[in-house]
Amino acid sequence: MPFPVRLRPGSAAAVALGATIVLSGCGAGADSASDGSVTLGFVNGDTSEFAMCLQKAVRTTAKAAGVKVYLANSKMDPGKELSNIEDMISRNVDALIVQTVNVDALEGDIAKAGSANVPIFLTSVATDEVDGILGAAVVDLKKLGALDAGWIKKDAGGKPVDVGIVAGAPGAASDLMVAGFTAALPANAKVVANQPGMFNPVEAQSVAENMIQAHPGLDYAFVANEEMAFAVRKAFDEAGAKDVRIVTENGTDKGLEAVKDGRFSATVANSPQVIGETAVRNTVARLDDEKKADKIARIPLALITKENLDEAPQYCAP
């Protein structure tokens, strides 16, 4: 069943007037209904650089639009995600924007919000059945992985090569990226190791140290984000494996610099700034009138190498 669109009387006018933004974690903040403004709840999935840039984009775009927003972070815990959503419902928000920890957790999230007539707008991923959501700003994570695999295919030139994977945390983003990556690898590329780095540089470095020890002939590594990729690069270099080529994703300023100087061979630019801006704008638009914005917004991706560094979008607002 679709969510009924719920908007407080006078809230569209309040957007134009510019209400004060409210920032909070799970447990503090004033009653969002007190001034009749549009109020959103943003439930973030973790504390990675991507997630923090996404949060910054949500916050600044909301402020510019005169929208009040409460913030919470689930810290990669599906149970915490559900409790954060319950907390946001208790704040009487007009809609929720959710960067989920795990796609499997969304069914419970949507059911909980739906029972309170609070619509959900998703970031990065969407459910297979979209009738139950207000909308989504979607990144094709399988395509993201496939873009990195395509670079390896071209670079390997048909020669047999060994590939290692340092994934993120099991669930949602990482699983989709890895699935897209492995499906797009050519037949001459063999995946010899696939371990989660938990989106944690310390864990990723340990995984990479073990990987290069077990597979000293490794040719390529796919790493699920740049934060981990820097740690993986360090582990490989310290093991004397400076020739292992790393492909990754994000497109941060530091990541682009690493592509420029050769520490990374390629990165897929996936801008949380664009995702966050799109999420707020489309949520507010669809609350007012579902015809004002596409239900599913597709976020563009770009494979960035030394040859096209100038094509990378801004990753994070200053």
mmCIF file of C-alpha atoms in Angstrom:
data_model
loop_
_atom_site.group_PDB
_atom_site.id
_atom_site.type_symbol
_atom_site.label_atom_id
_atom_site.label_comp_id
_atom_site.label_asym_id
_atom_site.label_seq_id
_atom_site.Cartn_x
_atom_site.Cartn_y
_atom_site.Cartn_z
ATOM 1 C CA MET A 1 0.000 0.000 0.000
ATOM 2 C CA PRO A 2 1.275 3.507 -0.753
ATOM 3 C CA PHE A 3 1.861 5.867 2.136
ATOM 4 C CA PRO A 4 -0.776 8.563 2.466
ATOM 5 C CA VAL A 5 1.016 11.877 2.062
ATOM 6 C CA ARG A 6 0.717 13.690 5.379
ATOM 7 C CA LEU A 7 1.457 17.388 5.638
ATOM 8 C CA ARG A 8 0.479 19.734 8.423
ATOM 9 C CA PRO A 9 -1.835 22.627 7.576
ATOM 10 C CA GLY A 10 0.140 25.687 6.495
ATOM 11 C CA SER A 11 3.424 23.824 6.116
ATOM 12 C CA ALA A 12 3.937 24.707 2.445
ATOM 13 C CA ALA A 13 3.784 28.361 3.355
ATOM 14 C CA ALA A 14 6.176 27.749 6.202
ATOM 15 C CA VAL A 15 8.755 26.412 3.757
ATOM 16 C CA ALA A 16 8.694 29.699 1.896
ATOM 17 C CA LEU A 17 9.050 31.658 5.120
ATOM 18 C CA GLY A 18 12.130 29.709 6.187
ATOM 19 C CA ALA A 19 11.765 27.842 9.473
ATOM 20 C CA THR A 20 14.714 27.293 11.797
ATOM 21 C CA ILE A 21 16.610 24.052 11.370
ATOM 22 C CA VAL A 22 16.796 21.757 14.403
ATOM 23 C CA LEU A 23 19.687 19.337 14.714
ATOM 24 C CA SER A 24 19.681 16.501 17.193
ATOM 25 C CA GLY A 25 20.639 12.951 17.900
ATOM 26 C CA CYS A 26 18.039 10.519 19.104
ATOM 27 C CA GLY A 27 17.175 12.023 22.429
ATOM 28 C CA ALA A 28 17.014 15.818 22.345
ATOM 29 C CA GLY A 29 15.191 18.624 20.593
ATOM 30 C CA ALA A 30 12.070 20.735 20.737
ATOM 31 C CA ASP A 31 8.588 19.770 19.557
ATOM 32 C CA SER A 32 8.789 20.007 15.774
ATOM 33 C CA ALA A 33 5.076 20.710 15.459
ATOM 34 C CA SER A 34 5.200 23.946 17.424
ATOM 35 C CA ASP A 35 5.544 26.316 14.464
ATOM 36 C CA GLY A 36 3.773 24.370 11.707
ATOM 37 C CA SER A 37 6.926 24.020 9.602
ATOM 38 C CA VAL A 38 7.862 21.081 7.434
ATOM 39 C CA THR A 39 9.908 18.782 9.638
ATOM 40 C CA LEU A 40 12.017 15.874 8.422
ATOM 41 C CA GLY A 41 13.851 13.146 10.267
ATOM 42 C CA PHE A 42 17.128 11.920 8.775
ATOM 43 C CA VAL A 43 18.284 8.493 9.949
ATOM 44 C CA ASN A 44 21.874 7.920 8.841
ATOM 45 C CA GLY A 45 23.456 4.475 8.572
ATOM 46 C CA ASP A 46 26.994 4.922 9.887
ATOM 47 C CA THR A 47 29.763 7.424 10.590
ATOM 48 C CA SER A 48 31.910 6.971 7.470
ATOM 49 C CA GLU A 49 33.056 9.986 5.467
ATOM 50 C CA PHE A 50 30.329 9.218 2.922
ATOM 51 C CA ALA A 51 27.655 9.183 5.616
ATOM 52 C CA MET A 52 28.874 12.397 7.222
ATOM 53 C CA CYS A 53 28.946 14.196 3.861
ATOM 54 C CA LEU A 54 25.453 12.883 3.146
ATOM 55 C CA GLN A 55 24.291 14.261 6.495
ATOM 56 C CA LYS A 56 25.913 17.627 5.779
ATOM 57 C CA ALA A 57 24.105 17.808 2.433
ATOM 58 C CA VAL A 58 20.767 16.939 4.031
ATOM 59 C CA ARG A 59 21.277 19.523 6.756
ATOM 60 C CA THR A 60 22.426 22.394 4.518
ATOM 61 C CA THR A 61 19.811 21.753 1.818
ATOM 62 C CA ALA A 62 17.074 21.615 4.439
ATOM 63 C CA LYS A 63 18.273 24.840 6.002
ATOM 64 C CA ALA A 64 18.318 26.600 2.634
ATOM 65 C CA ALA A 65 14.747 25.414 1.987
ATOM 66 C CA GLY A 66 13.523 26.499 5.409
ATOM 67 C CA VAL A 67 12.951 22.923 6.536
ATOM 68 C CA LYS A 68 13.523 21.651 10.048
ATOM 69 C CA VAL A 69 15.435 18.358 10.342
ATOM 70 C CA TYR A 70 16.235 15.995 13.187
ATOM 71 C CA LEU A 71 19.323 13.761 12.890
ATOM 72 C CA ALA A 72 20.028 10.252 14.160
ATOM 73 C CA ASN A 73 22.682 7.632 13.385
ATOM 74 C CA SER A 74 22.159 3.864 13.427
ATOM 75 C CA LYS A 75 25.887 3.005 13.492
ATOM 76 C CA MET A 76 25.452 -0.072 11.257
ATOM 77 C CA ASP A 77 22.910 -1.633 13.666
ATOM 78 C CA PRO A 78 19.510 -2.590 12.126
ATOM 79 C CA GLY A 79 17.908 -2.652 15.569
ATOM 80 C CA LYS A 80 19.145 0.857 16.247
ATOM 81 C CA GLU A 81 17.785 1.932 12.865
ATOM 82 C CA LEU A 82 14.288 0.811 13.820
ATOM 83 C CA SER A 83 14.482 2.512 17.214
ATOM 84 C CA ASN A 84 15.685 5.707 15.524
ATOM 85 C CA ILE A 85 12.663 5.578 13.227
ATOM 86 C CA GLU A 86 10.373 5.064 16.219
ATOM 87 C CA ASP A 87 11.970 8.089 17.873
ATOM 88 C CA MET A 88 11.474 10.217 14.770
ATOM 89 C CA ILE A 89 7.815 9.173 14.609
ATOM 90 C CA SER A 90 7.404 10.302 18.205
ATOM 91 C CA ARG A 91 8.727 13.725 17.130
ATOM 92 C CA ASN A 92 5.802 13.992 14.712
ATOM 93 C CA VAL A 93 7.968 14.477 11.609
ATOM 94 C CA ASP A 94 6.309 14.953 8.229
ATOM 95 C CA ALA A 95 8.609 12.446 6.533
ATOM 96 C CA LEU A 96 11.700 10.343 7.118
ATOM 97 C CA ILE A 97 14.842 10.215 4.989
ATOM 98 C CA VAL A 98 16.671 6.946 5.646
ATOM 99 C CA GLN A 99 20.159 5.804 4.675
ATOM 100 C CA THR A 100 19.601 2.191 5.635
ATOM 101 C CA VAL A 101 22.073 -0.098 7.351
ATOM 102 C CA ASN A 102 20.688 -3.111 5.525
ATOM 103 C CA VAL A 103 18.071 -3.504 2.804
ATOM 104 C CA ASP A 104 16.611 -6.410 4.777
ATOM 105 C CA ALA A 105 15.831 -3.995 7.625
ATOM 106 C CA LEU A 106 13.671 -1.782 5.432
ATOM 107 C CA GLU A 107 10.551 -3.947 5.558
ATOM 108 C CA GLY A 108 10.237 -3.396 9.301
ATOM 109 C CA ASP A 109 11.170 0.278 8.975
ATOM 110 C CA ILE A 110 8.522 0.935 6.336
ATOM 111 C CA ALA A 111 5.857 -1.001 8.227
ATOM 112 C CA LYS A 112 6.568 0.934 11.419
ATOM 113 C CA ALA A 113 6.457 4.311 9.678
ATOM 114 C CA GLY A 114 3.442 3.323 7.606
ATOM 115 C CA SER A 115 1.433 2.454 10.700
ATOM 116 C CA ALA A 116 1.999 6.051 11.830
ATOM 117 C CA ASN A 117 1.287 7.509 8.357
ATOM 118 C CA VAL A 118 4.839 8.844 8.109
ATOM 119 C CA PRO A 119 6.264 8.456 4.572
ATOM 120 C CA ILE A 120 9.841 7.295 3.996
ATOM 121 C CA PHE A 121 12.269 8.575 1.383
ATOM 122 C CA LEU A 122 15.308 6.325 0.872
ATOM 123 C CA THR A 123 18.861 7.273 -0.057
ATOM 124 C CA SER A 124 21.346 5.147 -2.050
ATOM 125 C CA VAL A 125 19.032 2.126 -2.359
ATOM 126 C CA ALA A 126 15.329 1.434 -2.855
ATOM 127 C CA THR A 127 13.098 -1.502 -2.054
ATOM 128 C CA ASP A 128 12.008 -3.822 -4.868
ATOM 129 C CA GLU A 129 8.413 -2.771 -4.213
ATOM 130 C CA VAL A 130 8.291 1.025 -4.312
ATOM 131 C CA ASP A 131 4.577 1.494 -3.584
ATOM 132 C CA GLY A 132 5.359 1.643 0.132
ATOM 133 C CA ILE A 133 7.805 4.560 -0.044
ATOM 134 C CA LEU A 134 7.513 8.270 -0.768
ATOM 135 C CA GLY A 135 10.527 8.071 -3.062
ATOM 136 C CA ALA A 136 14.251 7.410 -3.294
ATOM 137 C CA ALA A 137 17.509 8.918 -4.513
ATOM 138 C CA VAL A 138 19.067 5.757 -5.873
ATOM 139 C CA VAL A 139 22.644 4.859 -6.693
ATOM 140 C CA ASP A 140 22.987 1.857 -8.992
ATOM 141 C CA LEU A 141 25.460 0.078 -6.743
ATOM 142 C CA LYS A 142 25.764 -2.927 -9.036
ATOM 143 C CA LYS A 143 26.698 -0.580 -11.863
ATOM 144 C CA LEU A 144 29.230 1.068 -9.549
ATOM 145 C CA GLY A 145 30.972 -2.252 -8.998
ATOM 146 C CA ALA A 146 30.717 -3.072 -12.687
ATOM 147 C CA LEU A 147 32.473 0.171 -13.650
ATOM 148 C CA ASP A 148 35.494 -0.790 -11.554
ATOM 149 C CA ALA A 149 35.436 -4.304 -13.000
ATOM 150 C CA GLY A 150 35.343 -2.824 -16.486
ATOM 151 C CA TRP A 151 38.525 -0.906 -15.788
ATOM 152 C CA ILE A 152 40.244 -4.131 -14.700
ATOM 153 C CA LYS A 153 39.014 -5.891 -17.840
ATOM 154 C CA LYS A 154 40.507 -3.190 -20.033
ATOM 155 C CA ASP A 155 43.755 -2.962 -18.071
ATOM 156 C CA ALA A 156 44.319 -6.739 -17.935
ATOM 157 C CA GLY A 157 43.937 -7.017 -21.688
ATOM 158 C CA GLY A 158 42.912 -10.672 -21.604
ATOM 159 C CA LYS A 159 45.825 -11.876 -19.455
ATOM 160 C CA PRO A 160 45.032 -14.182 -16.502
ATOM 161 C CA VAL A 161 44.935 -12.052 -13.343
ATOM 162 C CA ASP A 162 44.195 -12.541 -9.647
ATOM 163 C CA VAL A 163 41.766 -10.180 -7.938
ATOM 164 C CA GLY A 164 41.104 -9.562 -4.257
ATOM 165 C CA ILE A 165 38.008 -7.927 -2.772
ATOM 166 C CA VAL A 166 37.901 -5.909 0.436
ATOM 167 C CA ALA A 167 34.172 -5.483 0.943
ATOM 168 C CA GLY A 168 32.367 -3.227 3.388
ATOM 169 C CA ALA A 169 29.920 -4.485 5.998
ATOM 170 C CA PRO A 170 27.604 -7.329 4.965
ATOM 171 C CA GLY A 171 24.284 -5.963 3.735
ATOM 172 C CA ALA A 172 22.869 -3.166 1.575
ATOM 173 C CA ALA A 173 25.571 -1.153 -0.192
ATOM 174 C CA SER A 174 28.523 -3.508 0.044
ATOM 175 C CA ASP A 175 26.699 -6.632 -1.124
ATOM 176 C CA LEU A 176 25.289 -4.851 -4.164
ATOM 177 C CA MET A 177 28.643 -3.314 -5.111
ATOM 178 C CA VAL A 178 30.471 -6.626 -4.806
ATOM 179 C CA ALA A 179 27.773 -8.469 -6.760
ATOM 180 C CA GLY A 180 28.022 -5.957 -9.592
ATOM 181 C CA PHE A 181 31.805 -6.109 -9.537
ATOM 182 C CA THR A 182 32.124 -9.889 -9.634
ATOM 183 C CA ALA A 183 29.431 -10.282 -12.295
ATOM 184 C CA ALA A 184 31.237 -7.852 -14.611
ATOM 185 C CA LEU A 185 34.732 -9.308 -14.259
ATOM 186 C CA PRO A 186 36.077 -10.991 -17.400
ATOM 187 C CA ALA A 187 36.701 -14.736 -17.499
ATOM 188 C CA ASN A 188 40.470 -14.172 -17.289
ATOM 189 C CA ALA A 189 40.095 -12.499 -13.857
ATOM 190 C CA LYS A 190 39.948 -14.858 -10.876
ATOM 191 C CA VAL A 191 38.704 -13.687 -7.473
ATOM 192 C CA VAL A 192 41.125 -15.301 -5.031
ATOM 193 C CA ALA A 193 39.975 -13.537 -1.841
ATOM 194 C CA ASN A 194 36.839 -11.755 -0.672
ATOM 195 C CA GLN A 195 36.726 -10.455 2.899
ATOM 196 C CA PRO A 196 34.769 -7.663 4.618
ATOM 197 C CA GLY A 197 36.674 -4.639 5.859
ATOM 198 C CA MET A 198 33.534 -3.415 7.678
ATOM 199 C CA PHE A 199 34.028 0.107 6.259
ATOM 200 C CA ASN A 200 36.767 0.416 8.882
ATOM 201 C CA PRO A 201 40.322 1.316 7.772
ATOM 202 C CA VAL A 202 41.935 -0.592 10.645
ATOM 203 C CA GLU A 203 39.981 -3.742 9.804
ATOM 204 C CA ALA A 204 40.626 -3.249 6.091
ATOM 205 C CA GLN A 205 44.370 -2.974 6.635
ATOM 206 C CA SER A 206 44.373 -6.233 8.592
ATOM 207 C CA VAL A 207 42.356 -7.934 5.845
ATOM 208 C CA ALA A 208 44.774 -6.639 3.199
ATOM 209 C CA GLU A 209 47.822 -7.798 5.160
ATOM 210 C CA ASN A 210 46.422 -11.318 5.330
ATOM 211 C CA MET A 211 45.311 -11.194 1.705
ATOM 212 C CA ILE A 212 48.703 -10.265 0.275
ATOM 213 C CA GLN A 213 50.435 -12.812 2.490
ATOM 214 C CA ALA A 214 48.140 -15.560 1.215
ATOM 215 C CA HIS A 215 48.222 -14.317 -2.394
ATOM 216 C CA PRO A 216 51.592 -12.656 -3.090
ATOM 217 C CA GLY A 217 50.864 -12.677 -6.823
ATOM 218 C CA LEU A 218 47.751 -10.520 -6.469
ATOM 219 C CA ASP A 219 47.246 -8.191 -9.438
ATOM 220 C CA TYR A 220 44.203 -6.102 -8.497
ATOM 221 C CA ALA A 221 42.087 -5.229 -5.476
ATOM 222 C CA PHE A 222 38.547 -3.880 -5.398
ATOM 223 C CA VAL A 223 37.945 -1.944 -2.168
ATOM 224 C CA ALA A 224 34.428 -0.835 -1.199
ATOM 225 C CA ASN A 225 35.364 2.724 -0.265
ATOM 226 C CA GLU A 226 38.337 5.072 -0.375
ATOM 227 C CA GLU A 227 38.811 5.245 3.394
ATOM 228 C CA MET A 228 39.535 1.523 3.399
ATOM 229 C CA ALA A 229 41.450 1.741 0.130
ATOM 230 C CA PHE A 230 44.079 4.009 1.692
ATOM 231 C CA ALA A 231 44.612 1.430 4.433
ATOM 232 C CA VAL A 232 44.764 -1.374 1.876
ATOM 233 C CA ARG A 233 47.339 0.574 -0.145
ATOM 234 C CA LYS A 234 49.458 0.977 2.998
ATOM 235 C CA ALA A 235 49.286 -2.748 3.756
ATOM 236 C CA PHE A 236 50.253 -3.719 0.222
ATOM 237 C CA ASP A 237 53.109 -1.215 0.059
ATOM 238 C CA GLU A 238 54.534 -2.343 3.395
ATOM 239 C CA ALA A 239 54.451 -5.923 2.096
ATOM 240 C CA GLY A 240 56.398 -4.899 -1.013
ATOM 241 C CA ALA A 241 53.323 -5.257 -3.233
ATOM 242 C CA LYS A 242 53.310 -1.760 -4.696
ATOM 243 C CA ASP A 243 52.304 -3.099 -8.114
ATOM 244 C CA VAL A 244 48.854 -4.256 -6.955
ATOM 245 C CA ARG A 245 46.368 -1.934 -8.651
ATOM 246 C CA ILE A 246 43.477 -0.704 -6.517
ATOM 247 C CA VAL A 247 40.034 0.277 -7.781
ATOM 248 C CA THR A 248 37.537 1.773 -5.375
ATOM 249 C CA GLU A 249 34.660 4.247 -5.032
ATOM 250 C CA ASN A 250 33.734 7.638 -3.566
ATOM 251 C CA GLY A 251 35.502 10.434 -5.445
ATOM 252 C CA THR A 252 36.684 12.441 -2.441
ATOM 253 C CA ASP A 253 39.350 15.105 -2.893
ATOM 254 C CA LYS A 254 41.886 12.794 -1.236
ATOM 255 C CA GLY A 255 40.753 9.914 -3.408
ATOM 256 C CA LEU A 256 41.143 11.940 -6.585
ATOM 257 C CA GLU A 257 44.628 12.947 -5.473
ATOM 258 C CA ALA A 258 45.432 9.244 -4.996
ATOM 259 C CA VAL A 259 44.227 8.534 -8.529
ATOM 260 C CA LYS A 260 46.374 11.387 -9.803
ATOM 261 C CA ASP A 261 49.550 10.100 -8.127
ATOM 262 C CA GLY A 262 48.883 6.430 -8.889
ATOM 263 C CA ARG A 263 48.051 5.043 -5.453
ATOM 264 C CA PHE A 264 44.614 4.203 -6.844
ATOM 265 C CA SER A 265 44.108 3.197 -10.458
ATOM 266 C CA ALA A 266 40.452 4.223 -10.600
ATOM 267 C CA THR A 267 37.598 5.363 -8.399
ATOM 268 C CA VAL A 268 33.894 5.615 -9.124
ATOM 269 C CA ALA A 269 32.595 9.059 -8.212
ATOM 270 C CA ASN A 270 29.483 8.603 -6.079
ATOM 271 C CA SER A 271 28.611 11.973 -4.566
ATOM 272 C CA PRO A 272 26.777 11.997 -1.214
ATOM 273 C CA GLN A 273 26.321 15.727 -1.695
ATOM 274 C CA VAL A 274 24.193 15.118 -4.784
ATOM 275 C CA ILE A 275 22.292 12.327 -3.018
ATOM 276 C CA GLY A 276 21.528 14.445 0.048
ATOM 277 C CA GLU A 277 20.468 17.494 -1.956
ATOM 278 C CA THR A 278 18.204 15.356 -4.132
ATOM 279 C CA ALA A 279 16.685 13.583 -1.130
ATOM 280 C CA VAL A 280 15.625 16.767 0.653
ATOM 281 C CA ARG A 281 14.360 18.559 -2.441
ATOM 282 C CA ASN A 282 12.374 15.593 -3.712
ATOM 283 C CA THR A 283 10.977 14.725 -0.282
ATOM 284 C CA VAL A 284 9.659 18.259 0.222
ATOM 285 C CA ALA A 285 8.356 18.445 -3.350
ATOM 286 C CA ARG A 286 6.541 15.109 -3.143
ATOM 287 C CA LEU A 287 5.037 15.939 0.240
ATOM 288 C CA ASP A 288 3.443 18.969 -1.390
ATOM 289 C CA ASP A 289 2.480 17.202 -4.628
ATOM 290 C CA GLU A 290 3.709 13.774 -5.736
ATOM 291 C CA LYS A 291 3.806 14.999 -9.332
ATOM 292 C CA LYS A 292 6.413 17.668 -8.535
ATOM 293 C CA ALA A 293 9.371 15.243 -8.519
ATOM 294 C CA ASP A 294 10.169 11.784 -9.839
ATOM 295 C CA LYS A 295 9.536 9.054 -7.311
ATOM 296 C CA ILE A 296 12.855 7.381 -8.095
ATOM 297 C CA ALA A 297 15.756 9.741 -8.827
ATOM 298 C CA ARG A 298 18.815 8.119 -10.409
ATOM 299 C CA ILE A 299 22.129 9.515 -9.158
ATOM 300 C CA PRO A 300 24.828 9.664 -11.872
ATOM 301 C CA LEU A 301 28.066 7.702 -11.508
ATOM 302 C CA ALA A 302 31.408 8.283 -13.233
ATOM 303 C CA LEU A 303 34.533 6.123 -13.461
ATOM 304 C CA ILE A 304 37.428 8.456 -12.722
ATOM 305 C CA THR A 305 41.010 7.768 -13.821
ATOM 306 C CA LYS A 306 44.027 9.991 -14.441
ATOM 307 C CA GLU A 307 42.590 10.802 -17.843
ATOM 308 C CA ASN A 308 39.333 12.420 -16.650
ATOM 309 C CA LEU A 309 39.928 13.791 -13.154
ATOM 310 C CA ASP A 310 38.180 17.030 -14.074
ATOM 311 C CA GLU A 311 34.892 15.158 -14.610
ATOM 312 C CA ALA A 312 34.466 14.195 -10.949
ATOM 313 C CA PRO A 313 31.518 15.920 -9.210
ATOM 314 C CA GLN A 314 31.942 17.683 -5.869
ATOM 315 C CA TYR A 315 31.908 15.025 -3.169
ATOM 316 C CA CYS A 316 31.216 17.028 -0.044
ATOM 317 C CA ALA A 317 30.251 20.622 0.647
ATOM 318 C CA PRO A 318 33.039 22.721 2.236
#
